[in-house]
Structures are given as structure tokens and as C-alpha cells.
Coordinates of C-alpha atoms in Angstrom, one line a residue:
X25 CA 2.8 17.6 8.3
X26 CA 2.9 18.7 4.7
X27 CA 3.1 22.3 5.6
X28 CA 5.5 21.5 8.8
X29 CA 8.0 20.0 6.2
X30 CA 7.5 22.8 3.8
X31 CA 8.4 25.6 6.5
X32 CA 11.5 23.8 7.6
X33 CA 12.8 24.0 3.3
X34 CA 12.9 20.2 3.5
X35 CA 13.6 18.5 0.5
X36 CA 11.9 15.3 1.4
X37 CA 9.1 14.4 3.3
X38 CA 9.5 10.4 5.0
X39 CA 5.9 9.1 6.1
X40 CA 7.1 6.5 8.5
X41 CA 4.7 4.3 10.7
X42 CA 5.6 3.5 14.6
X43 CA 4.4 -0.2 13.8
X44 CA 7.1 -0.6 10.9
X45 CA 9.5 -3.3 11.6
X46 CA 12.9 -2.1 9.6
X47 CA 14.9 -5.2 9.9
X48 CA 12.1 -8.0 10.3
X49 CA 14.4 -10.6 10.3
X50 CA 16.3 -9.0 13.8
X51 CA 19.1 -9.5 12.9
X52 CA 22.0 -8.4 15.9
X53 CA 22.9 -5.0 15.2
X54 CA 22.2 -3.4 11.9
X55 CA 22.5 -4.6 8.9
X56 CA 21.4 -3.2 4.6
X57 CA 17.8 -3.2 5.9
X58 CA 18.9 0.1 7.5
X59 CA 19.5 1.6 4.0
X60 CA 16.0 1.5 2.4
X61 CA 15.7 5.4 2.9
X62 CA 19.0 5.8 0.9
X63 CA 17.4 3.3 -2.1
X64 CA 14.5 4.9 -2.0
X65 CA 15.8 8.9 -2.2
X66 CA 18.1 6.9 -5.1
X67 CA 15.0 6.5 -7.6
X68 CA 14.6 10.2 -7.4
X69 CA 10.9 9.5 -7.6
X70 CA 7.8 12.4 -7.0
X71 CA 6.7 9.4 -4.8
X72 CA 7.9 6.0 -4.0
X73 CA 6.9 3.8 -1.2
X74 CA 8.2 -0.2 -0.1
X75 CA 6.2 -3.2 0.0
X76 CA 5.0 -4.1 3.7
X77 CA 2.0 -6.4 4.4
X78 CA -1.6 -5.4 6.4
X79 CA -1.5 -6.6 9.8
X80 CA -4.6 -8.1 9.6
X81 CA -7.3 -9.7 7.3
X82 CA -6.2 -11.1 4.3
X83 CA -2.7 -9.4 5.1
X84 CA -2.5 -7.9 1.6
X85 CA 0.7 -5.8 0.3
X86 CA -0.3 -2.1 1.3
X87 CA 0.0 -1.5 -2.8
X88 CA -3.1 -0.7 -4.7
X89 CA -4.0 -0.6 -8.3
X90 CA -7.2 1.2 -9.5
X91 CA -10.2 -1.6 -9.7
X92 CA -13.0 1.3 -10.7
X93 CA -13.7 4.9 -11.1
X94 CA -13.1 5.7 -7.8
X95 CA -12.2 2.4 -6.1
X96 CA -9.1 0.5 -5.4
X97 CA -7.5 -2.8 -4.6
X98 CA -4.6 -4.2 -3.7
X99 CA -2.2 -5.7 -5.8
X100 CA -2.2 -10.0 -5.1
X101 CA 0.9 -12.0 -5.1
X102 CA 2.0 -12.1 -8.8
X103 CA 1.8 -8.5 -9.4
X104 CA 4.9 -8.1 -7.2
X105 CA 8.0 -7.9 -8.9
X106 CA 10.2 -7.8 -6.1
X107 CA 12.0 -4.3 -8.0
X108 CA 11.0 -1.1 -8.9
X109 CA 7.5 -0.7 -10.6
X110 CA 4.5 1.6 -11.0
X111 CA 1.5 1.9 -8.4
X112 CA -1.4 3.6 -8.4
X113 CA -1.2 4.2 -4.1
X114 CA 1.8 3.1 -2.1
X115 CA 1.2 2.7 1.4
X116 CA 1.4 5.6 3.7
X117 CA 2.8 3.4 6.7
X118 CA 6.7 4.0 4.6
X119 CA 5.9 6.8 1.6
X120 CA 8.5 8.9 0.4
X121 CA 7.5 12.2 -0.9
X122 CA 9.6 14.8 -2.8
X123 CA 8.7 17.8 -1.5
X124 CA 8.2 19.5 -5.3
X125 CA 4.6 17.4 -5.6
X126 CA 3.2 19.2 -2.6
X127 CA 4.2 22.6 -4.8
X128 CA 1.4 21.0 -7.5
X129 CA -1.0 19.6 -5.1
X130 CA -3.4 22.2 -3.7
X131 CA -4.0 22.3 0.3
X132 CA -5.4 20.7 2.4
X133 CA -2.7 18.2 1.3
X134 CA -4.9 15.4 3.7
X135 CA -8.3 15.4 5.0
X136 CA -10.0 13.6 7.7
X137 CA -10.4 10.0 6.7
X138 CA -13.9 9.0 6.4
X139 CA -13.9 7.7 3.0
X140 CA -9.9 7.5 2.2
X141 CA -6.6 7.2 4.0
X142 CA -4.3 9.8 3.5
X143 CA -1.9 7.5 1.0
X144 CA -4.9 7.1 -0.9
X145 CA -6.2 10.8 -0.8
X146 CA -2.2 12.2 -1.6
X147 CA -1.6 9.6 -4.7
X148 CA -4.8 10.0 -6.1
X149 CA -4.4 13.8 -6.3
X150 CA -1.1 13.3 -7.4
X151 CA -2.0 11.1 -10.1
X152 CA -4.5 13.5 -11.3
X153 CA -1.6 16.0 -12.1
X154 CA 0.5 13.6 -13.7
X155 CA 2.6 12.6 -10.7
X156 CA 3.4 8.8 -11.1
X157 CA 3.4 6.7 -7.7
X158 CA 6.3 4.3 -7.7
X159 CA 6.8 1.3 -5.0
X160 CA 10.5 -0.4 -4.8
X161 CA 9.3 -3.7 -3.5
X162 CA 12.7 -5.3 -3.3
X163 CA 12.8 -3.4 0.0
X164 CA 10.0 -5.4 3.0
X165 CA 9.8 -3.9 6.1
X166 CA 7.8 -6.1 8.7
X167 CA 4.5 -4.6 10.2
X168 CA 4.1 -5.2 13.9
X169 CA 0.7 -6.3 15.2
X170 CA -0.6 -5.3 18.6
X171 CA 0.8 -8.9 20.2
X172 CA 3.7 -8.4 18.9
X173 CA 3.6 -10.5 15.7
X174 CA 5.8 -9.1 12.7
X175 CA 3.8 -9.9 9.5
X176 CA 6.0 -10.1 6.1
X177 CA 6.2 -12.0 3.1
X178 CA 7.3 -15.5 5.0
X179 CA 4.6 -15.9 7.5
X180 CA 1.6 -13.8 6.5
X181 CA -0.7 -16.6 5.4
X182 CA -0.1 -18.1 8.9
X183 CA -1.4 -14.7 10.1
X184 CA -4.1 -13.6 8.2
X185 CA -7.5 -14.6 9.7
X186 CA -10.0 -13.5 8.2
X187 CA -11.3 -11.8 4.4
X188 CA -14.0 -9.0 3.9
X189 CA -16.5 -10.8 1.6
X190 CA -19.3 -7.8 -0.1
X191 CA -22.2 -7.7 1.8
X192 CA -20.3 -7.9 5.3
X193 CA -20.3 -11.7 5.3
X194 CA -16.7 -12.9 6.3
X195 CA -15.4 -16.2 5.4
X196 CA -12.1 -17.7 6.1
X197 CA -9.8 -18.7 3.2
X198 CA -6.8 -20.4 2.5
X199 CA -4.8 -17.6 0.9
X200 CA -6.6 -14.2 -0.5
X201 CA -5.2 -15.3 -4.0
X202 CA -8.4 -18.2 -3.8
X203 CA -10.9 -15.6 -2.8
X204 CA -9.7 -12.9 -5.5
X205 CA -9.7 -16.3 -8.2
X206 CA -13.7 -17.1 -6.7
X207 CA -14.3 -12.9 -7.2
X208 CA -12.8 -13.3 -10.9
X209 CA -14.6 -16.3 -11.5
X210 CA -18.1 -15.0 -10.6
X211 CA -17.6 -12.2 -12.4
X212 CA -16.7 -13.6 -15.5
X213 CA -19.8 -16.1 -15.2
X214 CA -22.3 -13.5 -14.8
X215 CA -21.1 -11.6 -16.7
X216 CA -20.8 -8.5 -14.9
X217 CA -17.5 -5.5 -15.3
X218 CA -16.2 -6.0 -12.2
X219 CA -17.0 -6.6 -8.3
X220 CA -18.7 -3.5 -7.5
X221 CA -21.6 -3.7 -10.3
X222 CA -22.0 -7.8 -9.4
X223 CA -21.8 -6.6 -5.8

């Protein structure tokens, strides 16, 4: 796709998911929703994504902060600031990529996803030439599950079903906010850096 974009002299490349849901609220006719491509080319960011929700699990925001050497996490609840602010991997299922970074980032721009999805695999390369990953998360597009639920901001914790709990254990909770405060908790107690090592 990368290279597709790059023979056709495009300025921008828009990664756009099938299962995003522009105007969640469905509204009759369209309505600003329809703008978030103009917002987002606005920023005149390297690369900038929008805050949409998983469609399953603990329905997290598809934004991710570094949480190790190599590992990430997503950000919880607070860390949104509804605005423009700094990532470390915006979701792939709406990322907006100036074409310039793929001039910086070697080929193969993606590669098959065994241990990384390609949002992951583009901003982490990015990021290690200095590219910053932004996220304008006053723009929410909806994320369509496969029976036709529309997961955002207002229903997910009605949604979300179940959490992955370290050692393939899975437990219900309330709201992923509890499990990540029972993760932080243990972690302080026994004293350990962070989940993996305690893991």
C-alpha cells in the first residue's frame, strides 16, 4: 500500500478500516463527523490517527503508550484528553500518514503480523527516526462489531466482555480501569518494575 501510494505521487496516505463507523451517532444525512479527514490533514502531522475503541475485550482506545522495551499498552480512560496529544502508536483502523515518513522509513514498510500489527510495526519505526505519532482524540469514530454493534465512548463498558489476565486466565471486570488499578497495585506490592517482570 505504501509503495501503491508512493507511485501514484500522493501526498497522503489515509489507512481507513471497513468496520469504522464515521458518524456513530447516525445521524440523517451528514453532518462535521464527515470532516475528520480535513482536521486531521489540518495538524500537518508525519502521523496522526483518531480515537476509536476495540470491538472487543476490554474495548480499550486503539492508542498505545510504551509499557517496556519492546512492549506496549493502551492508554486507560484519563490519559485521554479529548484534543490533540502525543502517542506512541495510533491505531491503524483510521492513521493518517504524510507520505514524507515513508521517504525515512526503509522497505518493507509492513511485514506479516506475527508478533506486531502494522500500526504498531509503522510507528515504532517511525519513532525510531524521530517521527512523533500524534492522535486528535476529539475526533471518535464508532467501530462496528460483527452483529452489528457500534462500540464508542458511550456504550463500551456495556460491550466489553471479557479482559486478557497474564497467564491466559480471563476474568470478567467491571471496567478495565479496575483490572489496570489490581495490575498497579500488585506491582507496587511486590515490588516488581512492571507487569511483564511480575508476570
Amino acid at each position: 500500500i505504501g509503495e501503491a501510494a508512493q507511485s501514484m505521487d500522493c501526498e497522503y496516505l489515509l489507512m481507513l478500516d471497513d468496520d469504522m463507523i464515521i458518524n456513530p451517532d447516525v445521524t440523517s444525512g451528514p453532518d462535521a463527523s464527515y470532516g475528520f479527514l480535513e482536521r486531521l490533514i489540518a495538524h500537518e502531522k508525519d502521523i496522526i490517527g483518531a480515537l476509536y475503541y476495540t470491538k472487543g475485550g476490554a474495548c480499550s482506545p486503539v492508542l498505545m503508550t510504551k509499557s517496556s522495551e519492546r512492549g506496549y499498552r493502551f492508554l486507560r480512560d484519563p490519559e485521554i484528553t479529548h484534543g490533540l496529544q502525543r502517542v506512541d502508536v495510533a491505531g491503524g483502523g483510521c492513521l493518517l500518514v504524510k507520505m514524507t515518513v515513508f521517504d525515512k522509513v526503509l522497505p518493507p514498510y509492513f511485514a506479516p503480523e506475527f508478533e506486531f500489527g502494522t500500526d504498531v510495526q509503522l510507528c515504532r519505526k517511525a519513532a525510531e527516526l524521530g517521527i512523533e505519532v500524534w492522535a486528535d482524540t476529539s475526533i471518535e469514530l464508532g467501530h462496528l462489531k460483527a452483529e452489528r454493534t457500534i462500540v464508542t465512548s458511550r456504550n463500551r463498558h456495556h460491550v466489553q466482555v471479557e479482559d486478557q489476565v497474564p497467564g491466559e486466565v480471563k476474568r470478567t471486570f467491571v471496567s478495565p480501569d479496575l483490572y489496570d488499578r489490581l495490575v498497579a497495585d500488585a506491582i507496587e506490592w511486590t515490588g516488581f518494575r512492571d507487569l511483564d517482570e511480575m508476570t
